[in-house]
Rosetta silent file (secondary structure, phi, psi, omega in degrees, C-alpha in Angstrom):
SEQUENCE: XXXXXXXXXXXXXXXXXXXXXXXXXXXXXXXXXXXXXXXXXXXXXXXXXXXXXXXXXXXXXXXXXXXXXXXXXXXXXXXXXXXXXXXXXXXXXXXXXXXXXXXXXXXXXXXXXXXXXXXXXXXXXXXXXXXXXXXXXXXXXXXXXXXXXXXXXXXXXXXXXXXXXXXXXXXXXXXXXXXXXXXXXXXXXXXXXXXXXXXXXXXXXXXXXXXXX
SCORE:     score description
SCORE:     0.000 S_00000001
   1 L     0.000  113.899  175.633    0.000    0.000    0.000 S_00000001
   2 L   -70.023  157.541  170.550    1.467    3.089   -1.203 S_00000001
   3 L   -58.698  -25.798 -178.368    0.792    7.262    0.074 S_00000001
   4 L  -117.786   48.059  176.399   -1.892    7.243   -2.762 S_00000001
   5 L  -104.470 -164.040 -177.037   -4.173    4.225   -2.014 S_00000001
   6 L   -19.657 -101.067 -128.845   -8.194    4.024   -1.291 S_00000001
   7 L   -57.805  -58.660 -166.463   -7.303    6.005    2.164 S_00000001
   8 L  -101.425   -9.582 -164.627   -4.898    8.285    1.888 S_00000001
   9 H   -41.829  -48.304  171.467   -4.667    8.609   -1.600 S_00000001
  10 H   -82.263    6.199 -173.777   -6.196   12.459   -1.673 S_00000001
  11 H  -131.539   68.687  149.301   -4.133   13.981    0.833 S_00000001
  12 L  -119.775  174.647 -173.216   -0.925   12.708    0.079 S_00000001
  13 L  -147.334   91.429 -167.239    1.545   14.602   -1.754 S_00000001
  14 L   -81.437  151.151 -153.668    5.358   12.727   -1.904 S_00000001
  15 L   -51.620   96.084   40.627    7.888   14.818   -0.905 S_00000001
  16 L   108.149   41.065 -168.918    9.188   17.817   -3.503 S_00000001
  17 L  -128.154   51.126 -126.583   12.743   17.510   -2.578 S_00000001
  18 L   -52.023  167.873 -168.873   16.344   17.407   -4.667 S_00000001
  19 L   -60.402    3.068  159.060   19.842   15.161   -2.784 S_00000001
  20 L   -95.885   -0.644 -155.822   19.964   18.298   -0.334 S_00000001
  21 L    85.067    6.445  170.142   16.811   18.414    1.191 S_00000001
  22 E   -91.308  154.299  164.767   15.192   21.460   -0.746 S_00000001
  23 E   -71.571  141.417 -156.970   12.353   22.136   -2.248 S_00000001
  24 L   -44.900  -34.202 -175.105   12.181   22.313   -5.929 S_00000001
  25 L   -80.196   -2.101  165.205   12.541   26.392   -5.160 S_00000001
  26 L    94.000   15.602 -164.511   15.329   25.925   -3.217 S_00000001
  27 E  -104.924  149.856  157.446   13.760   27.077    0.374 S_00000001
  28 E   -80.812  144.139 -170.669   14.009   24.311    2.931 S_00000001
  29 L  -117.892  166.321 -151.620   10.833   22.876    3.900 S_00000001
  30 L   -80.531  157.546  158.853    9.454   22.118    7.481 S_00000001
  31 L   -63.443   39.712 -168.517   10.235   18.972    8.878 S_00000001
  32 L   -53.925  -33.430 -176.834    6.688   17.781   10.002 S_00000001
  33 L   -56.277  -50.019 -175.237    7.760   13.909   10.115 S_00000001
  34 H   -16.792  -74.904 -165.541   10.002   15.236   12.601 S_00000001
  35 H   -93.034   18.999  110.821    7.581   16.793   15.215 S_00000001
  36 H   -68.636  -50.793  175.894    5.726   13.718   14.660 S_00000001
  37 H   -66.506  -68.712 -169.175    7.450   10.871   15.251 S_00000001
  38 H   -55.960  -13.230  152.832    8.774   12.485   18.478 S_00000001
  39 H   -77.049   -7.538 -154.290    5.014   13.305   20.088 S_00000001
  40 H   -97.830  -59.851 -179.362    4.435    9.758   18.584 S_00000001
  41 H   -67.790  -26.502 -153.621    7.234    8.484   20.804 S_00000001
  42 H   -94.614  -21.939 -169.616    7.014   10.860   23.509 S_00000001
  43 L  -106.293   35.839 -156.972    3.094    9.345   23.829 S_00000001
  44 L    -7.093   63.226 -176.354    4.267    5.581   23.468 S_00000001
  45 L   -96.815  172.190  163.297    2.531    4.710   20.880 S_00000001
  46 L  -110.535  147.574  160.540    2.878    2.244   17.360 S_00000001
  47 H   -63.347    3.341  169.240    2.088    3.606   14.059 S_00000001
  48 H   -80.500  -17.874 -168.964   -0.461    1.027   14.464 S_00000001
  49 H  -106.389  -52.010  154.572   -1.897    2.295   17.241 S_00000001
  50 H    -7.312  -82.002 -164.110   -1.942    5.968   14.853 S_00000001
  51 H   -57.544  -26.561  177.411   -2.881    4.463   12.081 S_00000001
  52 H   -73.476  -47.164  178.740   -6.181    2.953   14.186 S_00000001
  53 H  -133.771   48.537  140.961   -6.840    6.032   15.292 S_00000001
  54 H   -72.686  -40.793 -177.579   -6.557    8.569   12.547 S_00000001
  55 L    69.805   49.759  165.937   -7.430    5.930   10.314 S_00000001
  56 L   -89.891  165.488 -178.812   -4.274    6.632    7.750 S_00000001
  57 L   -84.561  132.521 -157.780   -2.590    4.055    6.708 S_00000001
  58 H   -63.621  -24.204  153.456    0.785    2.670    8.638 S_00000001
  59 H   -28.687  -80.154 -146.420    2.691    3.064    5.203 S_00000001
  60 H   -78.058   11.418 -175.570    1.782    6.584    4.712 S_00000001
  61 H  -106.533  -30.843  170.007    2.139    7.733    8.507 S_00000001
  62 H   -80.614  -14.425  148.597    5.513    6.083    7.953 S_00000001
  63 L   -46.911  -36.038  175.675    6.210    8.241    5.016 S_00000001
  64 L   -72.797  -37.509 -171.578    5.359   11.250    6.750 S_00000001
  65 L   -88.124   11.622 -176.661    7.653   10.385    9.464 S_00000001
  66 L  -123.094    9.419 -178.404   10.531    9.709    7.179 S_00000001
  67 L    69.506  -29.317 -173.221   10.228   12.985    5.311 S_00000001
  68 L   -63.774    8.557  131.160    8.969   10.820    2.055 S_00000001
  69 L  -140.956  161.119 -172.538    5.433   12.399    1.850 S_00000001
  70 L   -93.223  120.705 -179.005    3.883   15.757    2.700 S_00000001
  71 L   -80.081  178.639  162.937    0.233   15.093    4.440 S_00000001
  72 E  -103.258  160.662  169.924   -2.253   17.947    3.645 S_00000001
  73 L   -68.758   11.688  146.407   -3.660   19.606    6.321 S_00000001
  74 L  -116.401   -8.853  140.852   -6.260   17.638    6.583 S_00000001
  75 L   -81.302   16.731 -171.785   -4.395   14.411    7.204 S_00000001
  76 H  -117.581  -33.632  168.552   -2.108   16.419    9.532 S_00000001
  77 H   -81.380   10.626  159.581   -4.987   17.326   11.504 S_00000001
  78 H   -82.562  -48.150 -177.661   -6.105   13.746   11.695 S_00000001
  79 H   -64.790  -62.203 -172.238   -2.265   12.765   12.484 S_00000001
  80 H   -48.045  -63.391 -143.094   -2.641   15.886   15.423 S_00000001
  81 H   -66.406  -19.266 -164.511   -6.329   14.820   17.234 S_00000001
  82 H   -69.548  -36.630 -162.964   -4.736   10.856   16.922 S_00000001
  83 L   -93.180   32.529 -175.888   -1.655   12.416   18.969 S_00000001
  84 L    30.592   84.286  138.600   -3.959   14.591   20.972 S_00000001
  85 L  -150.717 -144.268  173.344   -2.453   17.548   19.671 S_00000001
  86 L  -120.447  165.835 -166.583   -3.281   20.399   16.970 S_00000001
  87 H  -101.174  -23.825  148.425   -1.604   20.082   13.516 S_00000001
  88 H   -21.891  -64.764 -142.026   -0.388   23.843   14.457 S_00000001
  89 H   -81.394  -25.639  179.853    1.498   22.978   17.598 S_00000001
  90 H   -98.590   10.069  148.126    3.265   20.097   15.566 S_00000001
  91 H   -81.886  -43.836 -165.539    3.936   22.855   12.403 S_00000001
  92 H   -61.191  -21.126 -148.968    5.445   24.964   15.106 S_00000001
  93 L   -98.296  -31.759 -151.929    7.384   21.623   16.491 S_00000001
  94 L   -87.296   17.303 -164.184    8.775   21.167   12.801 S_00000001
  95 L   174.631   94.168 -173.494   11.039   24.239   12.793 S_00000001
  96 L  -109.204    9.901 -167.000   12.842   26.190   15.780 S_00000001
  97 L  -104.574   25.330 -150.289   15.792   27.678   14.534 S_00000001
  98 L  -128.927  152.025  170.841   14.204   30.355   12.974 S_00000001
  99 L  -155.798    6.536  161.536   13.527   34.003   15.385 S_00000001
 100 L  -153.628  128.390 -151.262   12.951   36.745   12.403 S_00000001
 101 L  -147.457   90.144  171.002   10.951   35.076    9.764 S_00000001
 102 L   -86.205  131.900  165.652    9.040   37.014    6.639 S_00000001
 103 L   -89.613  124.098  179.081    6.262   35.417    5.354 S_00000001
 104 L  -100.330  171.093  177.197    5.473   36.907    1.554 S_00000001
 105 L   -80.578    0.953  177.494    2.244   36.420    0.594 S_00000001
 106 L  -125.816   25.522  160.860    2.880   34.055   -2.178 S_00000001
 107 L   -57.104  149.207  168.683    5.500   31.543    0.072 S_00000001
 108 L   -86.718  151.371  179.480    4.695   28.096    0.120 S_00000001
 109 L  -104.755   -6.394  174.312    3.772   27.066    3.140 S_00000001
 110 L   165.922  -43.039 -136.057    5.302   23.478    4.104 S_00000001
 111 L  -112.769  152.542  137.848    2.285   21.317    3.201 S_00000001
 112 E    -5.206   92.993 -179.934    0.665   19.802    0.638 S_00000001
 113 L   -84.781  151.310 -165.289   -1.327   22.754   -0.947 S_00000001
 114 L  -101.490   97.702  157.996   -4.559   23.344    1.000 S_00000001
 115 L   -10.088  110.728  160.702   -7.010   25.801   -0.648 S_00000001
 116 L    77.829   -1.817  168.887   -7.102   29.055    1.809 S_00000001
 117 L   -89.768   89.794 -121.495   -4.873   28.002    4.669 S_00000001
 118 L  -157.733  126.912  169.090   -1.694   29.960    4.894 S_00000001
 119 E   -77.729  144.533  160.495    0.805   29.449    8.431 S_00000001
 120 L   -87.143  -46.151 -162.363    1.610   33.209    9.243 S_00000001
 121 L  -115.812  141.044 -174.391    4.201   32.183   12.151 S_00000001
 122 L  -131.917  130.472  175.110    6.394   29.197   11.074 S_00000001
 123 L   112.422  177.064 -179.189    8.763   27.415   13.616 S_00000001
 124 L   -79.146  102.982  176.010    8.187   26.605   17.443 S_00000001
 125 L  -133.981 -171.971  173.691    7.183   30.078   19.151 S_00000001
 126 L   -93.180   -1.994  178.653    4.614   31.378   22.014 S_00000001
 127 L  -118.501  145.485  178.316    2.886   33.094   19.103 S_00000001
 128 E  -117.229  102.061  169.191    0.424   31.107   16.602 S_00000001
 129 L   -66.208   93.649  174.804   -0.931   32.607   13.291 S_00000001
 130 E  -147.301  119.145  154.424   -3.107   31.197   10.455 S_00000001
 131 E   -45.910   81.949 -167.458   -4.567   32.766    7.548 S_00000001
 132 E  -120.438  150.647 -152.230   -8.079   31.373    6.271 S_00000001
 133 E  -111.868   91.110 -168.693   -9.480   32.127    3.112 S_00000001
 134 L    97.123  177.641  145.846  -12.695   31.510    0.644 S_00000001
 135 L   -15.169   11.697 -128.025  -15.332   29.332    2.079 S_00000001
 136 L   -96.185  153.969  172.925  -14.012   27.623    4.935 S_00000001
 137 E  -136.430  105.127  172.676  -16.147   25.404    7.364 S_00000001
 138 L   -15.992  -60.886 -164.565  -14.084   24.012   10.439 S_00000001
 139 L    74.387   -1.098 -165.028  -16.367   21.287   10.774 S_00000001
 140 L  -132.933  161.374  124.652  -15.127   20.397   14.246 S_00000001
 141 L   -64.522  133.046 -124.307  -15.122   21.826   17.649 S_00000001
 142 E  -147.971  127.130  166.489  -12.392   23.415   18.729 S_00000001
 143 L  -133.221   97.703 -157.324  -10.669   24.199   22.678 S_00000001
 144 L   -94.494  165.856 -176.978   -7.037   25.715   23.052 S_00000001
 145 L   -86.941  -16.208 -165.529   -5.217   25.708   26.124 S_00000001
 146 L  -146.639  162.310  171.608   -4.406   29.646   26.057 S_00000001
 147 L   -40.455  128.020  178.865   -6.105   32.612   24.349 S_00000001
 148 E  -136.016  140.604  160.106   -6.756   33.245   20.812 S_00000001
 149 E  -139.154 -174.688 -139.826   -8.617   35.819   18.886 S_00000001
 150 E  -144.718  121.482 -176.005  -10.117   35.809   15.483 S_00000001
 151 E  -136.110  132.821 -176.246  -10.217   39.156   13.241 S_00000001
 152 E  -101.429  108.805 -167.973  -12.303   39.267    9.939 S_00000001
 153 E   -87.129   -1.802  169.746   -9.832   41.887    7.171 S_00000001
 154 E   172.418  162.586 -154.379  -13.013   40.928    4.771 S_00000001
 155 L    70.530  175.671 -174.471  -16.121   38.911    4.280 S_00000001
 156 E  -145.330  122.086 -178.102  -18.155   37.211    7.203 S_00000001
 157 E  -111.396  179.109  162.738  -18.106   33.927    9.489 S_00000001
 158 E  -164.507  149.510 -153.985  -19.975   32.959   12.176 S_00000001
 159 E  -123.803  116.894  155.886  -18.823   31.622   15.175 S_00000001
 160 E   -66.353  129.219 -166.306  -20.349   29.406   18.047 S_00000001
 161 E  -131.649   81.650 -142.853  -19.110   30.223   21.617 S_00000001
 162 L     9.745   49.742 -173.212  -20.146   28.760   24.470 S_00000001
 163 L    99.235    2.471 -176.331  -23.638   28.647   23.814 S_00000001
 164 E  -112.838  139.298  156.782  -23.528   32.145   21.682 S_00000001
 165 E  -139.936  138.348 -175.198  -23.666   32.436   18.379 S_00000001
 166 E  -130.942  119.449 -163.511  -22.010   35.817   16.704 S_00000001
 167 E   -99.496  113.032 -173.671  -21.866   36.650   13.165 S_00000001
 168 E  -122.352  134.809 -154.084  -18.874   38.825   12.728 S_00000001
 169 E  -142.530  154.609 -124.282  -18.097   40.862    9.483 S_00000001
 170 L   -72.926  142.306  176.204  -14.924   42.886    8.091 S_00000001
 171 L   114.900  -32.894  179.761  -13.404   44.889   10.908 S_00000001
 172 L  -143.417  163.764 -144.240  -14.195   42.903   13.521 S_00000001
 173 L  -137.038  132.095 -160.568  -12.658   40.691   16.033 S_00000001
 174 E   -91.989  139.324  166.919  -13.744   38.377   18.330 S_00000001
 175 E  -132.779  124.458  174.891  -11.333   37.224   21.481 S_00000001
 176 E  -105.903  138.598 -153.742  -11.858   33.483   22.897 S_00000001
 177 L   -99.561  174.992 -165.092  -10.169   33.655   26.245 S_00000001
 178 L   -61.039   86.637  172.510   -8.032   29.579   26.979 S_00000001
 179 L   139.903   27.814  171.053  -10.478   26.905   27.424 S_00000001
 180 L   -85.708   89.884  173.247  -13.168   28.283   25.671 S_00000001
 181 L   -85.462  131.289 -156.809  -15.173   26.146   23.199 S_00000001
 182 E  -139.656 -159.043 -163.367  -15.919   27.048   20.235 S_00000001
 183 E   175.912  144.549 -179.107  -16.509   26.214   15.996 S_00000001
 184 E  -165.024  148.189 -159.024  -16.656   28.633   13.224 S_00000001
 185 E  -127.287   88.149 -178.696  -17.774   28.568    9.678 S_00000001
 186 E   -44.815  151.422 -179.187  -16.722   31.621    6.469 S_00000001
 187 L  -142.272   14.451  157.927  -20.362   32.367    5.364 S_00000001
 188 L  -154.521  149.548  168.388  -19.475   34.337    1.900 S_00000001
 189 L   -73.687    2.886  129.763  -16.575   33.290   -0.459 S_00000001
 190 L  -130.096  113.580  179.679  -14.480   35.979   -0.078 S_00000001
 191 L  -140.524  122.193  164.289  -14.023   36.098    3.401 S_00000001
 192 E  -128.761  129.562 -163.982  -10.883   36.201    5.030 S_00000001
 193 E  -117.724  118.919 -176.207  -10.175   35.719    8.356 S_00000001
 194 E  -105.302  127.235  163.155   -6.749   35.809   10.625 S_00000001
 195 L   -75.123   45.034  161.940   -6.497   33.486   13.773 S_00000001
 196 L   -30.548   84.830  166.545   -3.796   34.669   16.160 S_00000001
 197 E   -98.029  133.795 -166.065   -2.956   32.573   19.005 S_00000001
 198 L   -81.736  140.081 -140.982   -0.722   31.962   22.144 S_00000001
 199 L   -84.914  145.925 -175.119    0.980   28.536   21.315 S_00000001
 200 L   -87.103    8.193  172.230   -0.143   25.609   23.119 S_00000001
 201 L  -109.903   13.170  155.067    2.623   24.472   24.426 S_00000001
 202 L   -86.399  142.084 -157.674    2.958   28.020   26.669 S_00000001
 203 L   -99.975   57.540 -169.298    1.779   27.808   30.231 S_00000001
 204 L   -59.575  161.237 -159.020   -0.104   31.134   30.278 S_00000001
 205 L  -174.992  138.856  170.136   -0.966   32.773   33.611 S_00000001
 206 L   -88.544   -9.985  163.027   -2.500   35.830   35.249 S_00000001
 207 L   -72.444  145.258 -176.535   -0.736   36.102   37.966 S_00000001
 208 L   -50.867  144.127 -178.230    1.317   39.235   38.682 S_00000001
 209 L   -79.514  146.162 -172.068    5.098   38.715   38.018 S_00000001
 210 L   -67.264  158.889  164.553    6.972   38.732   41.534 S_00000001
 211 L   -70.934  107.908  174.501    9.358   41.581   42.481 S_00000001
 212 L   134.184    5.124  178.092   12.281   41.807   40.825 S_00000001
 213 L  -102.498    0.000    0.000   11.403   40.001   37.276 S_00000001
């Protein structure tokens, strides 16, 4: 079974890469197998016990984790909820060396491309970024460990919030404070929306810093 059978077949992509490890454009691309296999390991798991319950195939999860295919981001968020995580926190995991980082608007971003998804912030940091685009429908529910907010530069979504629902349209911006569940939906095709978030693997806190920090 190959990265393109019955299962996995539409969201695989194999990897895009010349004998150095570049991308046909020369940029290096993130290392998501990486910042898999190690929550994969760090959660003692088999790609068997993955593969049950993403329901990718143990080939192509070993492909991913070998650099030899790119998932799209919708098998990388299937790969994330099997490893209880977000497929953010393991793009952030797949690249740390990086601390001043321009994003143009027509970079690739790592993945497979995904219609309307764009990382803003690339590498491991306390801040989290994503661009969505077009039509988008989550489809899921959604709970972060730390704060996020959600600003519409054009177009209109609408977002469920603990038992609220708020229809928000260009200009304005919604803030979900950490453990706040919620699910959101673009409701005209061109609507664009930026997510901004503190990274989930920061321990955020309200308490005052002591004297002398």
């Amino acid at each position: 079974m190959n990265s393109r059978d019955g299962r996995d077949g539409p969201d695989a992509e194999p990897g895009a890469s010349d004998d150095k490890g570049r991308d046909k454009d020369g940029k290096e691309p993130l290392r998501v197998g990486v910042a898999v296999r190690k929550r994969r390991r760090a959660l003692h798991l088999t790609l068997a016990a993955v593969s049950a319950r993403s329901g990718l195939s143990v080939p192509f999860l070993s492909q991913i984790e070998n650099e030899r295919a790119r998932p799209s981001m919708r098998s990388l968020e299937r790969v994330a909820d099997a490893l209880e995580t977000t497929a953010v926190e393991l793009l952030a995991a797949s690249d740390t060396a990086r601390t001043v980082d321009l994003v143009r608007a027509g970079d690739e971003p790592g993945l497979s491309p995904v219609p309307g998804v764009r990382p803003l912030v690339r590498g491991h940091h306390q801040l989290h970024a994503l661009e969505f685009t077009g039509d988008q429908d989550a489809g899921r529910e959604y709970q972060h460990r730390n704060d996020e907010l959600m600003y519409v530069v054009a177009g209109a979504c609408q977002v469920e919030a603990e038992g609220r629902a708020y229809r928000l349209e260009s200009g304005d911006a919604l803030f979900l404070s950490g453990g706040v569940r919620h699910r959101w939906r673009a409701v005209t095709e061109d609507t664009r929306i930026l997510v901004v978030a503190v990274g989930e693997h920061i321990h955020a806190t309200s308490e005052p810093p002591s004297p002398g920090r």
